[in-house]
Structures are given as structure tokens and as C-alpha cells.
Coordinates of C-alpha atoms and ligand atoms in Angstrom, one line a residue:
X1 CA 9.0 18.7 11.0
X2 CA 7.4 15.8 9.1
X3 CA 4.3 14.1 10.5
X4 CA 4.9 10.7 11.6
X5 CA 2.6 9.8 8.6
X6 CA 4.8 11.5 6.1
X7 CA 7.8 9.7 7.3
X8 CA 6.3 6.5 6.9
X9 CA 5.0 7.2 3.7
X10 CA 8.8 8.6 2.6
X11 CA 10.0 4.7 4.1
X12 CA 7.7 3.8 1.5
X13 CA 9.1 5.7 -1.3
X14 CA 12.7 4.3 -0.3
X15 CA 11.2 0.9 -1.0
X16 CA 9.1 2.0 -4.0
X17 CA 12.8 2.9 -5.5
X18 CA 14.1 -0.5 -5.2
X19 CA 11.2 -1.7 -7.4
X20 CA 12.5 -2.3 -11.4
X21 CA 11.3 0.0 -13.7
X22 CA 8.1 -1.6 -16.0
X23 CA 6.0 0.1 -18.7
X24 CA 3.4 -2.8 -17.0
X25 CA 3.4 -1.4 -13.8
X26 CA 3.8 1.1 -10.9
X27 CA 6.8 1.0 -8.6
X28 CA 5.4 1.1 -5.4
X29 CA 6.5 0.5 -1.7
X30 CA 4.1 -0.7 1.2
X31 CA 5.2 -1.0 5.1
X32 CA 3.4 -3.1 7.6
X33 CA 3.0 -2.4 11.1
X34 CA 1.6 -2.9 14.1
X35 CA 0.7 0.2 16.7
X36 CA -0.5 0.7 20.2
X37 CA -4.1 2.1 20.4
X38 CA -4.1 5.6 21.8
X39 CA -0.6 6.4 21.1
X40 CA -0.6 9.7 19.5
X41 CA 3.0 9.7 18.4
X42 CA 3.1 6.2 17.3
X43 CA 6.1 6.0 19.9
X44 CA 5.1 1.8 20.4
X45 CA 4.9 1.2 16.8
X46 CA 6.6 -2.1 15.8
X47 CA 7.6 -2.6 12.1
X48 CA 6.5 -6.2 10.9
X49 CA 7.0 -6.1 7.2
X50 CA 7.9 -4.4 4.2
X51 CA 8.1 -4.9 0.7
X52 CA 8.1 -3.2 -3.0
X53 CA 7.2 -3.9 -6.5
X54 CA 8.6 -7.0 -7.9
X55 CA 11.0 -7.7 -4.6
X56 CA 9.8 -10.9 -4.8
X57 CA 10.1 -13.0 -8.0
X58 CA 7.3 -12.8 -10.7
X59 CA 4.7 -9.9 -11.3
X60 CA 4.4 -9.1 -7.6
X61 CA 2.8 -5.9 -5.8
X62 CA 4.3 -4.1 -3.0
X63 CA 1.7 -5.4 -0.7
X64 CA 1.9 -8.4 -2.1
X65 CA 5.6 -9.0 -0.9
X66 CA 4.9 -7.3 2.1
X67 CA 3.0 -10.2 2.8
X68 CA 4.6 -12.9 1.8
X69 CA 7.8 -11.7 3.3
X70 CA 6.0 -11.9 6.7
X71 CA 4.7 -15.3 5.8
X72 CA 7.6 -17.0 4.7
X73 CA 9.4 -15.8 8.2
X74 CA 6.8 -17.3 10.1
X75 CA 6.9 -20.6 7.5
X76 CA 3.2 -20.3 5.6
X77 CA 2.3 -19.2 2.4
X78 CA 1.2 -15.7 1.7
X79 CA -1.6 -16.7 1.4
X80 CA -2.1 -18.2 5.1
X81 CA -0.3 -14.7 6.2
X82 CA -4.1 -13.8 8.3
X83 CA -3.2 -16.9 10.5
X84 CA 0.4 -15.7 11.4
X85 CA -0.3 -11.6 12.1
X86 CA -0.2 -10.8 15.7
X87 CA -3.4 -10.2 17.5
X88 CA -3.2 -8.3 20.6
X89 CA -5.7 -6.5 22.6
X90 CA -4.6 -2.5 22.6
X91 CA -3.0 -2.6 19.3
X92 CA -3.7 -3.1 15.7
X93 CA -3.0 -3.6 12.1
X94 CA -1.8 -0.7 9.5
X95 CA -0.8 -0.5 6.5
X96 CA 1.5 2.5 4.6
X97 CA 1.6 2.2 0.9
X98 CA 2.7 4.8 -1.4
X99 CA 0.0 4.2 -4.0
X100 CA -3.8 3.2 -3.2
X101 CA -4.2 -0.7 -3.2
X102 CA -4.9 -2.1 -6.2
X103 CA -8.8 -2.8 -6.8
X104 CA -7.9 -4.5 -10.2
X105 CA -4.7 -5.8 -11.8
X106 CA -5.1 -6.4 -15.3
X107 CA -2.9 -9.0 -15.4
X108 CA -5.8 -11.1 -13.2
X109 CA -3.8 -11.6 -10.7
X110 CA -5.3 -11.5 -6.8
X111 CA -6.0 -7.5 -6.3
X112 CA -4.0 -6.3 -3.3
X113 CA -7.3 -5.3 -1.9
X114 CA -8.4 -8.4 -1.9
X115 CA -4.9 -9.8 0.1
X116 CA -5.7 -7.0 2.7
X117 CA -9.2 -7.5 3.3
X118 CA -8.7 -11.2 3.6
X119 CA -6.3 -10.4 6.8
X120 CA -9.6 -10.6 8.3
X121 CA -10.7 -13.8 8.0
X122 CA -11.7 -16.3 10.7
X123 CA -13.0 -13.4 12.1
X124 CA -9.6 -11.8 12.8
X125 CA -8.9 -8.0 13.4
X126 CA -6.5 -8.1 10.6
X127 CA -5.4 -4.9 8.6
X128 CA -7.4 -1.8 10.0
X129 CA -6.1 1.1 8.2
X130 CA -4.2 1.7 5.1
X131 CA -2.4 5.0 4.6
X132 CA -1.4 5.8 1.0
X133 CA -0.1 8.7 -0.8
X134 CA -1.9 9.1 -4.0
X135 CA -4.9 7.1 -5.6
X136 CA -3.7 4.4 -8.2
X137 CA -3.7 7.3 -11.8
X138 CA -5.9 5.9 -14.5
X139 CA -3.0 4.3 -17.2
X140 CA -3.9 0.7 -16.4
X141 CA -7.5 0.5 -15.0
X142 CA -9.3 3.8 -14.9
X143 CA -10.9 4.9 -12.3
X144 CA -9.2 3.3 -9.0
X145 CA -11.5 1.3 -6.8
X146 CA -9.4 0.2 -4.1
X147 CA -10.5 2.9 -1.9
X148 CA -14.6 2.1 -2.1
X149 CA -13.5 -1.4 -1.6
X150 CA -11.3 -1.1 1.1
X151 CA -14.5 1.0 2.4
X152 CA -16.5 -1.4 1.5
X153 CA -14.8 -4.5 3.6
X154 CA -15.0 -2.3 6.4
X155 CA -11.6 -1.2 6.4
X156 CA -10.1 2.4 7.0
X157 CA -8.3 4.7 4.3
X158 CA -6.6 7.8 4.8
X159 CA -4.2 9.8 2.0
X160 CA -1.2 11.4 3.1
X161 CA -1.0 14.7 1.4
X162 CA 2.0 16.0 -0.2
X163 CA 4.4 13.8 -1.7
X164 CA 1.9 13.0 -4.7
X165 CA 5.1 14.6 -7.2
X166 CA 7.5 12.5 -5.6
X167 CA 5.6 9.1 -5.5
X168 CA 4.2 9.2 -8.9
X169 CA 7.7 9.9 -10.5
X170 CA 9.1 6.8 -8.6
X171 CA 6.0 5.0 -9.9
X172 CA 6.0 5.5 -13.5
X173 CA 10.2 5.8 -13.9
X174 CA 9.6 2.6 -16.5
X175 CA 6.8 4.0 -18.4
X176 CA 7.0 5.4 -21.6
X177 CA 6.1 9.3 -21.2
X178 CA 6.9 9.4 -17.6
X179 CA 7.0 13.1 -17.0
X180 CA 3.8 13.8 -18.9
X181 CA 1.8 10.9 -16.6
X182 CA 3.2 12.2 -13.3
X183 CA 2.0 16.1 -15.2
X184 CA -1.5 14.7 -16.0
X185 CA -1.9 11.9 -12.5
X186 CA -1.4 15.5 -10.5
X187 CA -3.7 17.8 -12.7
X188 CA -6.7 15.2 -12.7
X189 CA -9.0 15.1 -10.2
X190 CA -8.1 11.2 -9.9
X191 CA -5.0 12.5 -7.3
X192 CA -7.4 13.6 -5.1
X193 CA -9.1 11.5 -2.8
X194 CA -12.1 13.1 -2.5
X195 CA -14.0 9.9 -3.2
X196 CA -17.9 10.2 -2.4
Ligands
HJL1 N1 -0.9 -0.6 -5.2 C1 -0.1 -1.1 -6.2 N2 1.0 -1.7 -5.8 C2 1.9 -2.2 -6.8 O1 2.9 -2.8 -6.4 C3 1.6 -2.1 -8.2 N3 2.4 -2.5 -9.2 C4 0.3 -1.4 -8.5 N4 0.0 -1.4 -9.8 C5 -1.5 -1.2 -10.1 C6 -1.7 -1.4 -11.6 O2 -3.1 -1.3 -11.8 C7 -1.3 -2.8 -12.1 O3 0.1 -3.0 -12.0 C8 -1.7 -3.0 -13.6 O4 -3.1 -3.1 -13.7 C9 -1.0 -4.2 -14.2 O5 -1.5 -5.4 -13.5 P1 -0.3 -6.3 -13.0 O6 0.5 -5.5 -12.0 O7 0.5 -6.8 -14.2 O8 -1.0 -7.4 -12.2 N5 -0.5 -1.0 -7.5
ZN2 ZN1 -1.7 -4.3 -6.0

């Protein structure tokens, strides 16, 4: 029996494998959803988004789409998406990703941190937790920041242990040396999230 957080995260993989292989990037899926307070098995959980690498056209993040696909259903760029996200008393925002939100993106483009923590503006709830299954390996940016930023916004972070194997192969399938990167991402210490 899988914990309601592992079959979320295993959602996530599903839409991580839709994602085109890139030596540039990670193929990664992310979930968005909405979930009662006090509901231990997430029985009231309602799904408002998902979204994977590349879904949508250009050099797009998982979160990214999963964003923009909720804005464009309710007509306003992704950008606008913190004035379209329910808010309702007794239930909030979460997040499932495969791989930590991106802190930095060296292409320059918006880091997906940034796109959640800016759920909250105008004083909005917005995103209160992100679940993810490993932290971002070091191939494009080193050591991964999204957590200590996502910390830092005031925003919750938990890691969903055990399908780091699974989730990095799906990542890196378009990278050169794939098998040795998914070796290396779960021998360093970078996997874990013990993040001080
Ligand atoms: N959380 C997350 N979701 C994604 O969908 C994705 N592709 C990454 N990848 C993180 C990685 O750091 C960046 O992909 C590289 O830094 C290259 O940057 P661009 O993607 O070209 O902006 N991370
Ligand atoms: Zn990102």
C-alpha cells in the first residue's frame, strides 16, 4: 500500500514521461491541487492542474505548464494565474512535482520558484506546500536552491522518499550519460534533502 503522497508523486512521473527528451533539461511532471484542511486521507482533494516539461510550446517547466494550463482555462495569462486559483476557507493550495522547483534556469528564464511563490501575491494564500521527489541533481546549476527559497517565501517543502531511481531516470532519458547521472544524482548527498 502506497502512501497517498507516493501516488501522487507516481501521477507525476506519468506526466514527467510525456515530457521530450533534452540534453538541456530535466523531464519533469508537476500536479496541482487543492485539499481540505484536516483530511488525513486526502479523500476531498480536487485536481486543478497538471502539466510536464515542454507540454506547452517553447522551453517550458513542468510547473510552468501547470500553470498556464490553469490560466488559459480560466482565460488569463500565466502569469495572472494568482488571480484565478480558488481561495476557500478550510482548504488550500499544494503542489506535487517530481523534481525540486527550479531556484535557477540557466536559460534566464522565470525560475519556477519564483511562479510559485508569486501565487501569493495581493496577499493571497496561494501555493502552501510543494511535495517533490528528489532535489534538482547538480548537471545544470549546482547546488539546488529551490528548497531555501521556497523556505524562504514562507512556503512548505516536503520530499517524498523512494522513487529517487525512478524519477531521475525519467529526467535525464535525453542526456548524454544518462545511467551514470541517475548513478552519481543518487550516491551524492545532493538527493537527500537534508538541507540545514
Ligand atoms: N523543477 C524543474 N522542472 C522542469 O520542468 C525542469 N525542466 C527543470 N529543470 C531544471 C534545470 O536547472 C533547467 O532545466 C536548466 O537550468 C536549463 O534551464 P532551462 O530549462 O533551459 O530554462 N526543473
Ligand atoms: Zn523550473
Amino acid at each position: 500500500n502506497t502512501s497517498p503522497h507516493t501516488a501522487y508523486m507516481q501521477k507525476c512521473i506519468s506526466l514527467a514521461e510525456k515530457s521530450p527528451p533534452r540534453p538541456t533539461n530535466f523531464r519533469v511532471g508537476a500536479i496541482l491541487l487543492s485539499r481540505k484542511d484536516n483530511d488525513p486521507t486526502f479523500s476531498d482533494d480536487r485536481i486543478l492542474s497538471t502539466g510536464y516539461t515542454m507540454e506547452l510550446a517553447g522551453n517550458t517547466h513542468a510547473e510552468q505548464c501547470c500553470f498556464a494550463n490553469y490560466a488559459s482555462v480560466h482565460k488569463v495569462a500565466e502569469d495572472q494565474v494568482s488571480e484565478v486559483l480558488p481561495i476557500e476557507s478550510g482548504r488550500k493550495l499544494v503542489m506535487y512535482v517530481t523534481m525540486e522547483p527550479c531556484g535557477k534556469r540557466l536559460s534566464g528564464n522565470a525560475p519556477c520558484v519564483q511562479r510559485i511563490t508569486r501565487t501569493r501575491d495581493g496577499g493571497r494564500e496561494g501555493i502552501q506546500k510543494v511535495y517533490f521527489g528528489v532535489k534538482e541533481p547538480g548537471t545544470f546549476v549546482g547546488e539546488s536552491e529551490g528548497c531555501k527559497m521556497l523556505t524562504a517565501a514562507g512556503i512548505e517543502w516536503e520530499h517524498v522518499s523512494g522513487l529517487e531511481r525512478e524519477i531521475l531516470s525519467v529526467a535525464v532519458a535525453g542526456h548524454e550519460n544518462a545511467e551514470e547521472e541517475v548513478r552519481s544524482a543518487l550516491a551524492s548527498k545532493e538527493t537527500e534533502t537534508n538541507v540545514d
